[in-house]
Every structure is written in C-alpha cells, then in structure tokens.
mmCIF file of C-alpha atoms in Angstrom:
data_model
loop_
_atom_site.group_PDB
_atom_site.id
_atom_site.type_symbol
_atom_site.label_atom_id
_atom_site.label_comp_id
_atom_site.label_asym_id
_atom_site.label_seq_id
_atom_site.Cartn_x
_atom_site.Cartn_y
_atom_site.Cartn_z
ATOM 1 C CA UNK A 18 -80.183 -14.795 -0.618
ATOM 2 C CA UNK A 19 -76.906 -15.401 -2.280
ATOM 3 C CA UNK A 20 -73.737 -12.996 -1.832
ATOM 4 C CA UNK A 21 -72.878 -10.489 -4.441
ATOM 5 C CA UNK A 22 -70.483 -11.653 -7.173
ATOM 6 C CA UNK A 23 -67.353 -9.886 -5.646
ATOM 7 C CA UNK A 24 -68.562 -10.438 -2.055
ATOM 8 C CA UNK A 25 -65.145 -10.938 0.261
ATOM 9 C CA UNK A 26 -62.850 -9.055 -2.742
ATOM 10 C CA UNK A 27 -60.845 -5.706 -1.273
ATOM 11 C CA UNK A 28 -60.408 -2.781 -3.544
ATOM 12 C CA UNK A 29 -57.679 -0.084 -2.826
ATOM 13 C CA UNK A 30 -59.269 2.745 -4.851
ATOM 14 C CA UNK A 31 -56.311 5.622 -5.328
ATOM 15 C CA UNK A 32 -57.935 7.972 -7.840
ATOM 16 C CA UNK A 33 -60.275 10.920 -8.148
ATOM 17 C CA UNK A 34 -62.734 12.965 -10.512
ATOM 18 C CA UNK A 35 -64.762 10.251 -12.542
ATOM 19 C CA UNK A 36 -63.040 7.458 -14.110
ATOM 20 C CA UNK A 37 -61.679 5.766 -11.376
ATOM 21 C CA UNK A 38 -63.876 6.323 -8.408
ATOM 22 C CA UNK A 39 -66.722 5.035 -11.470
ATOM 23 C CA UNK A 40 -65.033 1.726 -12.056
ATOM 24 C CA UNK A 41 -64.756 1.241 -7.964
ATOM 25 C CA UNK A 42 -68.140 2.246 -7.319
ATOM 26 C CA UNK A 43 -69.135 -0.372 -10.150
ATOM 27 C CA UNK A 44 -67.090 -2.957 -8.471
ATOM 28 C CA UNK A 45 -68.627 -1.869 -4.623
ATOM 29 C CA UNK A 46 -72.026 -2.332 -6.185
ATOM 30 C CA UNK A 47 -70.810 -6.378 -7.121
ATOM 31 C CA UNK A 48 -69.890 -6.596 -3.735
ATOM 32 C CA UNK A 49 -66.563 -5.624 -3.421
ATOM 33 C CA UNK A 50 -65.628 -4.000 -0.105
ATOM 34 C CA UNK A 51 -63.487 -0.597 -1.426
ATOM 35 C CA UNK A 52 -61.558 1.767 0.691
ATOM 36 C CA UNK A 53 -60.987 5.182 -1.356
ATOM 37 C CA UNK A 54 -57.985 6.818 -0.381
ATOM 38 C CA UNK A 55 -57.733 10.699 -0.599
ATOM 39 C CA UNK A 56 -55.274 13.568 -0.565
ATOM 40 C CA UNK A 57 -55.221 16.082 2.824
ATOM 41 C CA UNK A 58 -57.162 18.707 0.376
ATOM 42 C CA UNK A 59 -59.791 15.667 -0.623
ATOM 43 C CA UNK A 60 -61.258 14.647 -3.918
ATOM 44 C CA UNK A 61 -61.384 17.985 -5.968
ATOM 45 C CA UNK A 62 -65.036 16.069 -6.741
ATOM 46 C CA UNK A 63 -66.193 16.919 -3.332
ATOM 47 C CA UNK A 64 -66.916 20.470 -4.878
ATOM 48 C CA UNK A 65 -69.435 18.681 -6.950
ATOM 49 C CA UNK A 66 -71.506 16.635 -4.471
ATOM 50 C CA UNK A 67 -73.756 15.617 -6.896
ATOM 51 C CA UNK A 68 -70.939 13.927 -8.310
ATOM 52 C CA UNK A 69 -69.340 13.107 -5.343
ATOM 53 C CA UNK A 70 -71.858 11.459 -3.155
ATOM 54 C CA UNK A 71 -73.209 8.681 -5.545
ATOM 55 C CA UNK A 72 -69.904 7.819 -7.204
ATOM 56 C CA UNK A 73 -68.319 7.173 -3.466
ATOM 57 C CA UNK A 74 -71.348 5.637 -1.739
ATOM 58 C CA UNK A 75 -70.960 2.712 0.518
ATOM 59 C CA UNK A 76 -66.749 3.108 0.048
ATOM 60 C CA UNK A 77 -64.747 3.367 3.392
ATOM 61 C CA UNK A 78 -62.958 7.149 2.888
ATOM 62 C CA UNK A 79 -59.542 7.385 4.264
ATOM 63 C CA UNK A 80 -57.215 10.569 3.977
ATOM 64 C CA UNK A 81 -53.367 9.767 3.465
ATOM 65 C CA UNK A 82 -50.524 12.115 2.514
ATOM 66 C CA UNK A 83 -48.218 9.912 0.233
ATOM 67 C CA UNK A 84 -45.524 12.229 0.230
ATOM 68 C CA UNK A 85 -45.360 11.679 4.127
ATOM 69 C CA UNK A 86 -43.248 8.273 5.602
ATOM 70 C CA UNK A 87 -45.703 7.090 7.986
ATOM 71 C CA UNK A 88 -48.776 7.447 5.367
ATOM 72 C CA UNK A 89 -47.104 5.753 2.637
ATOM 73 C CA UNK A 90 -46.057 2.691 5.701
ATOM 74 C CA UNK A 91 -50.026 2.649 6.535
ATOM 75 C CA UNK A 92 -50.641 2.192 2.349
ATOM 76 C CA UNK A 93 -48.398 -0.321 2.118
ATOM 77 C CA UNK A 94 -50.138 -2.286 5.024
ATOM 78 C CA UNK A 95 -53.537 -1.436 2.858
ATOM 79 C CA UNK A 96 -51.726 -2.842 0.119
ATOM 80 C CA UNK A 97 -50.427 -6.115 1.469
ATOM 81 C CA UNK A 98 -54.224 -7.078 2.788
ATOM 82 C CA UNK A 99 -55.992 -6.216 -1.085
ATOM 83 C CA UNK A 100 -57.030 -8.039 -3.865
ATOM 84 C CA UNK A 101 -57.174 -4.585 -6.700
ATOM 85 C CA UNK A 102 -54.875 -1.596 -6.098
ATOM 86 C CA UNK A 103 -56.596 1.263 -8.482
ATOM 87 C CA UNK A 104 -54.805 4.208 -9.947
ATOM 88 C CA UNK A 105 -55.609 7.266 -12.320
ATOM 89 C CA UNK A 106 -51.777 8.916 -11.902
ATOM 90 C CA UNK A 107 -50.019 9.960 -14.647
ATOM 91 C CA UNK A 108 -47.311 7.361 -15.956
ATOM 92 C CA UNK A 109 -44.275 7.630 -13.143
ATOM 93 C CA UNK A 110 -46.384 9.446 -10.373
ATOM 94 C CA UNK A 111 -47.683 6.740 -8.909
ATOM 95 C CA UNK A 112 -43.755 5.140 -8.535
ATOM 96 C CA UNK A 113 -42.579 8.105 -6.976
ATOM 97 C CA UNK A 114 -45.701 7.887 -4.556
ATOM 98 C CA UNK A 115 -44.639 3.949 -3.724
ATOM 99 C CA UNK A 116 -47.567 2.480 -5.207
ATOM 100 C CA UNK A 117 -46.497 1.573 -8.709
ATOM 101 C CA UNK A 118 -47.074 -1.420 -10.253
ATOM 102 C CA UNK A 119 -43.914 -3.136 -9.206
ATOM 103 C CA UNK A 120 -44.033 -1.868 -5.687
ATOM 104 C CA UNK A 121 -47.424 -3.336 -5.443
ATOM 105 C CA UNK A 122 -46.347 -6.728 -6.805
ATOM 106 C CA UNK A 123 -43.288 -6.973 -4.280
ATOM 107 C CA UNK A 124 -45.522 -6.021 -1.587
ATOM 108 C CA UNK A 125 -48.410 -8.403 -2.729
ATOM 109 C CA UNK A 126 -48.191 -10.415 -5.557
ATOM 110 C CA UNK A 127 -51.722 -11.378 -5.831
ATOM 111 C CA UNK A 128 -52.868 -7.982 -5.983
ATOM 112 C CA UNK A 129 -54.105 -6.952 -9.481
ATOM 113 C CA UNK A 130 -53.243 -3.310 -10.357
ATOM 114 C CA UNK A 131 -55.284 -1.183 -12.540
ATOM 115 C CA UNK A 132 -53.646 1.844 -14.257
ATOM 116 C CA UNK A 133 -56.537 4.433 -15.639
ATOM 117 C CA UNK A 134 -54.994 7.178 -17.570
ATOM 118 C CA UNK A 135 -55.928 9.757 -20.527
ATOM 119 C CA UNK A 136 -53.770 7.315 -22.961
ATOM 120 C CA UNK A 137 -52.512 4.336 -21.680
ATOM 121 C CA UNK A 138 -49.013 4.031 -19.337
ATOM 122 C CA UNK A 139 -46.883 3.733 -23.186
ATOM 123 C CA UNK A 140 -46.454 5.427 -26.184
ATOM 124 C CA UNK A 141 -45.865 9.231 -26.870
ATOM 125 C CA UNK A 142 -48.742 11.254 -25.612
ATOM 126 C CA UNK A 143 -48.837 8.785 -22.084
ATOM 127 C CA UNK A 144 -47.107 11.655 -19.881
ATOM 128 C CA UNK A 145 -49.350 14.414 -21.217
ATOM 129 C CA UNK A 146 -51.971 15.604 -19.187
ATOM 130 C CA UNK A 147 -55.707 15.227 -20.233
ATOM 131 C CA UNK A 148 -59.442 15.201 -19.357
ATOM 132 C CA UNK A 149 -62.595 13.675 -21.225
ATOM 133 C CA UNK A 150 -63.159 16.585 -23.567
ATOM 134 C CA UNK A 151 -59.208 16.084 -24.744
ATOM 135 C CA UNK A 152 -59.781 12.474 -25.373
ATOM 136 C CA UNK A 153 -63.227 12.776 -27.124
ATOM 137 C CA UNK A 154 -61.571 15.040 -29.330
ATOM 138 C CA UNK A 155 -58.800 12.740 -30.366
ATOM 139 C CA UNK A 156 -61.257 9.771 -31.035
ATOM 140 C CA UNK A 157 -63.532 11.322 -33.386
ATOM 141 C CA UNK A 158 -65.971 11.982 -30.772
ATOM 142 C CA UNK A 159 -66.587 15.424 -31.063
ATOM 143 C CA UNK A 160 -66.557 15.463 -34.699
ATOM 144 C CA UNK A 161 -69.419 12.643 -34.996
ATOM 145 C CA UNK A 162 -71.425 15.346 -32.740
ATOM 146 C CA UNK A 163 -71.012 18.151 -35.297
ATOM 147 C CA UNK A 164 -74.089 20.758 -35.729
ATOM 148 C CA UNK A 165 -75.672 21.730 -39.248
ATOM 149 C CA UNK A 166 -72.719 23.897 -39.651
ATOM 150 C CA UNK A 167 -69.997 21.684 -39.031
ATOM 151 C CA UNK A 168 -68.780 22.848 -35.736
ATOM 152 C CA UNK A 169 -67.690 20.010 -33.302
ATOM 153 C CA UNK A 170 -69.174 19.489 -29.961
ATOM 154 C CA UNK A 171 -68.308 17.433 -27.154
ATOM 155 C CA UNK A 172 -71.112 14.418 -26.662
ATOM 156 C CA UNK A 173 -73.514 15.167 -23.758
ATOM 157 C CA UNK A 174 -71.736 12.255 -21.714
ATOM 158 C CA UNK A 175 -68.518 12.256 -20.586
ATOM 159 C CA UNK A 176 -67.840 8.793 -22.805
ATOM 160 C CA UNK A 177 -63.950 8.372 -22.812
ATOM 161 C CA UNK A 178 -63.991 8.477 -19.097
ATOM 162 C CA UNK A 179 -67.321 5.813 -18.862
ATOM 163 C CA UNK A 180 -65.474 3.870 -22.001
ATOM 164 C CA UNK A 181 -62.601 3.863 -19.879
ATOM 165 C CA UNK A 182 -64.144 3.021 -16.494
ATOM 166 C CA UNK A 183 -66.283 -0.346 -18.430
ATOM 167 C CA UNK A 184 -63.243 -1.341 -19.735
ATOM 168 C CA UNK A 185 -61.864 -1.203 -16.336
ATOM 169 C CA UNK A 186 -64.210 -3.073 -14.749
ATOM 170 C CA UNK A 187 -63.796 -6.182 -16.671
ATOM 171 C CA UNK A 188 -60.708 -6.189 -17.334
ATOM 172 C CA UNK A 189 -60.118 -6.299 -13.414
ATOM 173 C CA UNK A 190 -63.041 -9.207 -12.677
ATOM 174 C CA UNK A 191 -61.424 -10.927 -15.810
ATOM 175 C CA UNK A 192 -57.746 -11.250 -13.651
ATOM 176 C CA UNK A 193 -59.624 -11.861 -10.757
ATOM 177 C CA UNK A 194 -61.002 -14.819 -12.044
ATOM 178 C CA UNK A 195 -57.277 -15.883 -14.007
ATOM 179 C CA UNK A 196 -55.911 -15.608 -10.517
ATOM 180 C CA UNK A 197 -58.237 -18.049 -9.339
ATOM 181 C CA UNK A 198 -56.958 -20.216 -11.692
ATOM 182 C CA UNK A 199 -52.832 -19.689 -11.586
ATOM 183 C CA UNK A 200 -52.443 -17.643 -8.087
ATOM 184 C CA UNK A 201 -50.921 -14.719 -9.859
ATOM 185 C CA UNK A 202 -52.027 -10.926 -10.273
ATOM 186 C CA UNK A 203 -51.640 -8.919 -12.711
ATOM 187 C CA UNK A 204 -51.383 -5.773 -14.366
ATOM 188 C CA UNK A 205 -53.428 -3.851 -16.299
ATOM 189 C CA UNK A 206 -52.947 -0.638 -18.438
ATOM 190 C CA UNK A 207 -56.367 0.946 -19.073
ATOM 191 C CA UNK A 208 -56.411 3.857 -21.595
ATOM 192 C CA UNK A 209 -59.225 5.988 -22.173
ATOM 193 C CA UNK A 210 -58.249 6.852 -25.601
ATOM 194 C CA UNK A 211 -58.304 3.394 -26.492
ATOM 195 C CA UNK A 212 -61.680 2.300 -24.451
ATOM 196 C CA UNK A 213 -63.468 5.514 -26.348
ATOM 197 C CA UNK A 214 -61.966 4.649 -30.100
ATOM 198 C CA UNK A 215 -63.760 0.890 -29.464
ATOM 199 C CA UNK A 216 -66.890 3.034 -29.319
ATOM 200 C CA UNK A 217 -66.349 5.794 -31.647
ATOM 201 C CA UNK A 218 -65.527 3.963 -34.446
ATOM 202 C CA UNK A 219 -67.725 1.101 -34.345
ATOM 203 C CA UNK A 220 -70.521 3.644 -34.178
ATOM 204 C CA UNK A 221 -69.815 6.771 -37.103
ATOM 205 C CA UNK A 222 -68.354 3.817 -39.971
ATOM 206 C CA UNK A 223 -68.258 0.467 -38.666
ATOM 207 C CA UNK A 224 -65.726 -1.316 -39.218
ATOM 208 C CA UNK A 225 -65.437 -4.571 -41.986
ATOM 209 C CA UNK A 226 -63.571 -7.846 -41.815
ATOM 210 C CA UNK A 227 -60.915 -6.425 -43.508
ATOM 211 C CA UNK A 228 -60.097 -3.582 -40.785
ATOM 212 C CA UNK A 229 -61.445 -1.118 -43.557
ATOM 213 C CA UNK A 230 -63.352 1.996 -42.431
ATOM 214 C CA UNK A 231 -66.459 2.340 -44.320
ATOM 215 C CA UNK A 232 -66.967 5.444 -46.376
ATOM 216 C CA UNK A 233 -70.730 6.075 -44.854
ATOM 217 C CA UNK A 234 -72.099 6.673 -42.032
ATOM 218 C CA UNK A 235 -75.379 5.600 -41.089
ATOM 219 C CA UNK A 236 -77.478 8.435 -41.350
ATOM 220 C CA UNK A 237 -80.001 7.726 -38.540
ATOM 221 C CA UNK A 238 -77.030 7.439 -35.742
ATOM 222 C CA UNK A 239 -75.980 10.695 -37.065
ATOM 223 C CA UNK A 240 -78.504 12.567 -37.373
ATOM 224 C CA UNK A 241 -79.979 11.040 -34.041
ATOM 225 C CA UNK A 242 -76.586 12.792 -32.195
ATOM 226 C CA UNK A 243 -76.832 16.004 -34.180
ATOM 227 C CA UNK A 244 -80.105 16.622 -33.181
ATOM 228 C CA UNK A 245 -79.099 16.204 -29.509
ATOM 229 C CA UNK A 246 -76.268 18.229 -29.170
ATOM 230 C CA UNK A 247 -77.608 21.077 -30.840
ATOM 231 C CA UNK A 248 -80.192 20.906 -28.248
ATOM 232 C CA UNK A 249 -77.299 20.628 -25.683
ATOM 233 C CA UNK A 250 -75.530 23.406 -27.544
ATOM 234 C CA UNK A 251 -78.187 25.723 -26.810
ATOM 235 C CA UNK A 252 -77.605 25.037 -22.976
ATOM 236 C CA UNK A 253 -74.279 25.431 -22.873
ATOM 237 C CA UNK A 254 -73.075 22.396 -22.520
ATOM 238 C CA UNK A 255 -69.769 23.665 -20.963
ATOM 239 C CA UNK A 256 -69.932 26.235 -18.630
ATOM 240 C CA UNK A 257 -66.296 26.513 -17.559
ATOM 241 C CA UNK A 258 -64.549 28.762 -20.265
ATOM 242 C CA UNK A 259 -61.518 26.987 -20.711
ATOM 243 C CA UNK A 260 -63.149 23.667 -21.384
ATOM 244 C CA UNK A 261 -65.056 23.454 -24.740
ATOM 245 C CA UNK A 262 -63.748 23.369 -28.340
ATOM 246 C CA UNK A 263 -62.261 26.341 -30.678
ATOM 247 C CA UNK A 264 -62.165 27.093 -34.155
ATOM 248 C CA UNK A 265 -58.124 27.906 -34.879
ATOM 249 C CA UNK A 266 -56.873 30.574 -38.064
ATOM 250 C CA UNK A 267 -56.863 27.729 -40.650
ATOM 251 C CA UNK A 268 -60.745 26.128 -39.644
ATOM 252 C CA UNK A 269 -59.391 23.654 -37.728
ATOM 253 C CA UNK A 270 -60.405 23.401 -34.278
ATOM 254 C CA UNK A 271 -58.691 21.816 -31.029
ATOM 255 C CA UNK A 272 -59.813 21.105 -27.519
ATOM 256 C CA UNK A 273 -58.738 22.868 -24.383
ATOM 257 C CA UNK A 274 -59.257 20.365 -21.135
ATOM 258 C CA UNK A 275 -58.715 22.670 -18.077
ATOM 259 C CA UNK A 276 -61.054 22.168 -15.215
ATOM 260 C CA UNK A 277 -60.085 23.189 -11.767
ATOM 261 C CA UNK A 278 -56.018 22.966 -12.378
ATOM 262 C CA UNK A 279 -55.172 26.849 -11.303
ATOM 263 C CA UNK A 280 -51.940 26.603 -12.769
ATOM 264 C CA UNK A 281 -53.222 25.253 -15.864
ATOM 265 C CA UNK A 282 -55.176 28.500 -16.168
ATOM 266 C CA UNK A 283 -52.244 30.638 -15.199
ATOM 267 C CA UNK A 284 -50.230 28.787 -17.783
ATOM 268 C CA UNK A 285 -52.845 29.577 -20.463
ATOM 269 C CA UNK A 286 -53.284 32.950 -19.374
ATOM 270 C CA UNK A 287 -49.748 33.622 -20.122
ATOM 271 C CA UNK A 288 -49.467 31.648 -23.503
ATOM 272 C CA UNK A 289 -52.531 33.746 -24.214
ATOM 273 C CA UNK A 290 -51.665 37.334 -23.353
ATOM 274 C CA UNK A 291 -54.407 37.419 -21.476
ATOM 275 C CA UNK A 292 -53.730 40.076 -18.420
ATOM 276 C CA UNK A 293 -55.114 40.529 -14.980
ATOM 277 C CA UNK A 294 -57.089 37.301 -15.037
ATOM 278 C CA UNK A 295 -54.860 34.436 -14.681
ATOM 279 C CA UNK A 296 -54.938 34.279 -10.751
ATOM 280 C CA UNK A 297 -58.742 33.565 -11.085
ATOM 281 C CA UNK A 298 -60.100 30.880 -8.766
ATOM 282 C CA UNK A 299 -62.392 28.492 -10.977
ATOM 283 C CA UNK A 300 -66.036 29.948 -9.141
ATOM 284 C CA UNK A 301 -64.660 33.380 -10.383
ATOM 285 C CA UNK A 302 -63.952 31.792 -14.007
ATOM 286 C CA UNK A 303 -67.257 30.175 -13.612
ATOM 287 C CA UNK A 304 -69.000 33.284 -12.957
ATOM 288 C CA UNK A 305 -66.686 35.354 -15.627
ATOM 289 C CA UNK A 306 -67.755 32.258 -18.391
ATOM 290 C CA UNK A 307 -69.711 34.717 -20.838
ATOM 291 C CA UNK A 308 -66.625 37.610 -20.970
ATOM 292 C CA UNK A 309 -63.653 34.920 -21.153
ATOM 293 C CA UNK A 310 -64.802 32.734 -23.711
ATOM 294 C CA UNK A 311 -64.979 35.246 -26.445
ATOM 295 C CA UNK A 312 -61.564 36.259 -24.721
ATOM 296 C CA UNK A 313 -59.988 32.606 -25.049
ATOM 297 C CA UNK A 314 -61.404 32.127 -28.651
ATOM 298 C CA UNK A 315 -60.407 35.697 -29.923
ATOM 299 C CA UNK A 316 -57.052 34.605 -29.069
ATOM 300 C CA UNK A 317 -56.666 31.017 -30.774
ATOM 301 C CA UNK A 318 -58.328 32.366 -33.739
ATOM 302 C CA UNK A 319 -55.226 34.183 -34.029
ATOM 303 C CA UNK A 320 -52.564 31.161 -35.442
ATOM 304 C CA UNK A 321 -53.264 28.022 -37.164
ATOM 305 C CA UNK A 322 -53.717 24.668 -34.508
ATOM 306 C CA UNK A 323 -50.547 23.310 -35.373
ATOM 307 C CA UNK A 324 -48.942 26.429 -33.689
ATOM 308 C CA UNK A 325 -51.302 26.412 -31.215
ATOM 309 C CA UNK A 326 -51.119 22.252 -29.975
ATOM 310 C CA UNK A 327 -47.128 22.976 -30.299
ATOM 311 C CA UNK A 328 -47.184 26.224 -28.045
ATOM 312 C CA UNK A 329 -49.808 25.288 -25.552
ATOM 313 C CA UNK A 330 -48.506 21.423 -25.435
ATOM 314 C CA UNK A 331 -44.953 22.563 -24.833
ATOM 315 C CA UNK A 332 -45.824 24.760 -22.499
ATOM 316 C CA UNK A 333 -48.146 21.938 -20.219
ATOM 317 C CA UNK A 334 -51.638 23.151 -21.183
ATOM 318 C CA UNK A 335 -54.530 19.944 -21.940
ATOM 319 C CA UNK A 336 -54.596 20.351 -25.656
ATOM 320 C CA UNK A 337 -55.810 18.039 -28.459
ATOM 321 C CA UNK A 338 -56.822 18.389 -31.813
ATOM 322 C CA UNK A 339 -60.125 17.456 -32.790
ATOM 323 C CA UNK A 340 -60.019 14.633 -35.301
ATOM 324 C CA UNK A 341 -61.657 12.482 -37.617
ATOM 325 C CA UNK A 342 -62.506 9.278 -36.534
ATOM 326 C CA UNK A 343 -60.378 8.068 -39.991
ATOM 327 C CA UNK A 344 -57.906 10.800 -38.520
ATOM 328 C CA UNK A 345 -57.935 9.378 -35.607
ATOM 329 C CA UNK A 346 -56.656 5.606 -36.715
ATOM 330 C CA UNK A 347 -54.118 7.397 -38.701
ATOM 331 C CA UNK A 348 -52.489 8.977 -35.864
ATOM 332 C CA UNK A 349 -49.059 7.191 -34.815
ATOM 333 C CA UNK A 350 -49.451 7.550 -31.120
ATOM 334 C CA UNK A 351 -52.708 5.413 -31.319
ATOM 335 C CA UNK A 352 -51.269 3.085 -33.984
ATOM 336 C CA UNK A 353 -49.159 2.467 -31.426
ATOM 337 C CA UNK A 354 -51.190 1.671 -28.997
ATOM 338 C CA UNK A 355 -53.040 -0.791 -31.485
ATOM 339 C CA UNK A 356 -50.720 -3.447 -31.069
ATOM 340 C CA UNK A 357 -51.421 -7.354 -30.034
ATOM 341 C CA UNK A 358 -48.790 -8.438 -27.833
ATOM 342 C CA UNK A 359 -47.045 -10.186 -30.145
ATOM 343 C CA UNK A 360 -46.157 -7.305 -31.808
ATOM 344 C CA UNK A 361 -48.605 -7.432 -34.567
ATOM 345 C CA UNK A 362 -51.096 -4.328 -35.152
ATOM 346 C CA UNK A 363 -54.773 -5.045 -34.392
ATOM 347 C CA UNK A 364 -57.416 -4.587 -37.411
ATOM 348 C CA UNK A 365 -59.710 -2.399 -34.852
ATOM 349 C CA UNK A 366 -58.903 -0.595 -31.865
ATOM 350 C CA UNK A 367 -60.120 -2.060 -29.005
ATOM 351 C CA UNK A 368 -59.420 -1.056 -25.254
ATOM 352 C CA UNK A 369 -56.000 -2.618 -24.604
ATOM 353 C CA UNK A 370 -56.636 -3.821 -20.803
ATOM 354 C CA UNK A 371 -54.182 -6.579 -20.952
ATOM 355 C CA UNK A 372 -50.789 -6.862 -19.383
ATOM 356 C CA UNK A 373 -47.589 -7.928 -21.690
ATOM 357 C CA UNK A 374 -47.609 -11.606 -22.037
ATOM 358 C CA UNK A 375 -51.531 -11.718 -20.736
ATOM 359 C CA UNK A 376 -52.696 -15.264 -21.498
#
C-alpha cells in the first residue's frame, strides 16, 4: 500500500473555530502528521463537539499559553522541527505572540507559513474583526440567497470559511512542492474574502474574457438557492441573535458577526441601548434568541446602515454591509486586494494565496 501524499510532512496548526483547524484536518487526512496547539481555556469549538471532534481527529492536541516565556520557548522548538506553521490571528497578533511570519522564517526557513484571516494580512478592512456571515455578506453571498421578497440570507454553508480553507490547502501543498524544488519556504496570505468572491461571482454572473460582469444571472442557479434557503429560513437558520442579517432605516441591510465574543455583545449592547442584558453568557442569549432578535432589529431599524457600519465599526462590533456581488467588485478595499504582484489589477478576483514575488 503506498503512503499518503503528505506522509512524513509536520503541520503546526495555531488556529481555532473552522477555517483553520478545516484546512489542517484536510492536510492530516493526506497524511500530514499535525499538532494543534490550543489556548489554557481550549478551542471555543470544544462547546460544539460535533464540530469539534471530526475537524480535530487524528491531530496531536497540545495546550500552550503564548503570552507565557517558557510556552512560547517550547513553540519555538515546535517551530524549528515543522514543515507548515498555520495561523487564523488577526494581522499583528500573531507577531506579538512570536510566531509571525518573520519569526518563523528566522527560526526555520523552510517552514511555509499560512496566514487565514477574514480579509487578507493588507489593505483597509485586514485589522477588523470578522466571521463567515460578515464575509458572505461582503461577497454577494447573501444577496444571491435572497427570498421571494428580496430579503438576504446567509447560504446554508458556512462558504467563505470552506472557500478560504480550499484555498488554503493548495496553496500550502503548492509551496511544499516549490520548496522541493529551490529549498525555500514561503509565505502565504489567505483571505477569506477573496477565496469566497472566486466563488460568488463566478456563480450569480459569470464572468467574460473581458473581466465584464454579465447583466443575467442564470435563472436555474438562482432559483435552485432561493428555493433552499427559504426552506432554511423557515428553520432558523441562525439561532444566535446577534448573528443573522438586518434590514437598516433606508432598506439596506448589514450583517452582525458575533458568536461567542462576550465583549462583543457587551459592546453592542451599549451601542444599542439595550439595558440589563449585555452581561449575558451566549447559552443565556441562545435561550433568550426569540425576545432579543426583535430587540436587536427594532434598534437598527432605527438609522440608515451607513450610520450604523460607522457606529458599530468604530466602536469594534463584526459589521458588514450586505452587497451586491457587482457591489462587491466595486468596493476599494477588495480592489485592492485584486492586484497581481506586479502591481497590475486582476480581471477576476481570485483567492490571492501567493506571497510577494511568488514565482
């Protein structure tokens, strides 16, 4: 029986939630052998073990406190003996942690680093904090999935973080096999904005040879996702309150992205005027889902987005607007992301997984 494809490759896996632990578990079921390293207070997955216990299957599970001396010493020993070092930290953590992408490469300079993030490790929006629902909503996503009466909905799937992990995954057995060639690691900035738009807008317009987007969209595709998330829509697709879509004063609508971030809710609370409930743990919100939604979307019905996505965003809280997919390539923090890297602007966005001066 021959070994598995990434039989003898080591995989440092630093993240949590979906994207990351996805792309590792891909790369432990090629054959890579992947230690997953975890905060004192664990994967905040672990409170979903039917999440959990698939994703991290077969990965070696080993708690470290970076913020502690002697745990960041016994990371960079993990680090020295890898081949792939993989992150999900917001651009700057993962520096102040010791494991950034230069730190890695002066500690092993084979080692190829993988950065997962909400939208990429440049541009404008790469500090801002985000989940799948925020990302969907910037692509298009949601607004492809719109019911008969033109409300948005978030697809069934969480796609920008499975966009994001795919992209991952190749882009990381593509510089293993470049380092097989020329000894040197690399890299890589993985964004899931930019994995999802690769999807979104091939699928509502196409896209021609000219980098036009087609006026049309295919009917069938359409009508084949509006038919499922109304279905989905009458199960409540989201059951946490503050994750799910809202209509705004002026019809538009934007996307709130908190999950089990405590403070986010406390922040939103305030922002809100919403009293007495922003120390809620997230089983309480859970429970409370039916008399804080109405709450939550009472409130933003209140101003126009633009007020809202400059309040809320100011003040920390996940919050995108929920675009067009022709919005969407408009919008100057992805054009900027759309760029070859020669400097010249691509004629579709497609995930940009490849280091500066990748060749």
């Amino acid at each position: 029986m021959n070994p598995p494809p990434l039989a003898g490759f080591r995989v440092l896996d630093l993240t949590w939630n979906l994207p990351g632990p996805y792309t590792s578990f891909q790369l432990a079921a090629l054959g890579a052998e992947v230690t997953k390293i975890e905060p004192p207070k664990g994967d905040p997955a672990r409170h979903v073990p039917g999440l959990y216990e698939p994703l991290n299957r077969g990965k070696h599970v080993i708690t470290l406190d970076l913020r502690d001396d002697g745990d960041r010493r016994c990371l960079e020993d993990l680090i020295r003996e890898t081949d792939v070092v993989l992150e999900g930290f917001r651009p700057g953590v993962a520096e102040r942690l010791g494991c950034g992408p230069e730190q890695v490469a002066a500690l092993n300079p084979r080692a190829v680093y993988c950065s997962i993030t909400a939208f990429g490790r440049s541009g404008e929006r790469a500090p801002l904090p985000a989940h799948d629902l925020n990302v969907q909503a910037l692509s298009g996503a949601c607004h492809l999935a719109r019911d008969a009466s033109g409300r948005p909905h978030g697809m069934p799937l969480p796609l920008a973080d499975l966009s994001a992990s795919m992209a991952a995954v190749s882009s990381i057995c593509a510089a293993l096999l470049a380092r097989e060639r020329d000894g040197r690691g690399r890299a890589l900035d993985v964004g899931m904005l930019d994995a999802i738009l690769s999807w979104t807008v091939l699928w509502s317009r196409g896209v021609d040879f000219a980098g036009e987007v087609r006026r049309r969209t295919p009917r069938s595709g359409r009508g084949l996702v509006r038919r499922m998330v109304e279905r989905l829509d009458r199960q409540r697709l989201h059951a946490l309150p503050h994750y799910d879509l809202f209509r705004c004063r002026d019809g538009r609508w934007l996307a709130l992205g908190i999950v089990d971030e405590d403070h986010f809710w406390g922040i939103l609370c305030r922002e809100l005027g919403l009293r007495g409930v922003g120390r809620w743990k997230m089983q309480t919100r859970l429970l409370a889902g039916p008399l804080l939604r109405p709450l939550i979307a009472a409130r933003l019905l209140a101003a126009d987005r633009a007020s809202w996505l400059e309040r809320l965003g100011r003040a920390g809280v996940p919050v995108t607007p929920v675009l067009t997919p022709e919005e969407a390539l408009k919008d100057g923090p992805v054009r900027s992301r759309m760029v070859e890297p020669d400097g010249t602007h691509v004629r579709a966005p497609l995930p940009d997984a490849r280091p500066p001066g990748w060749s």
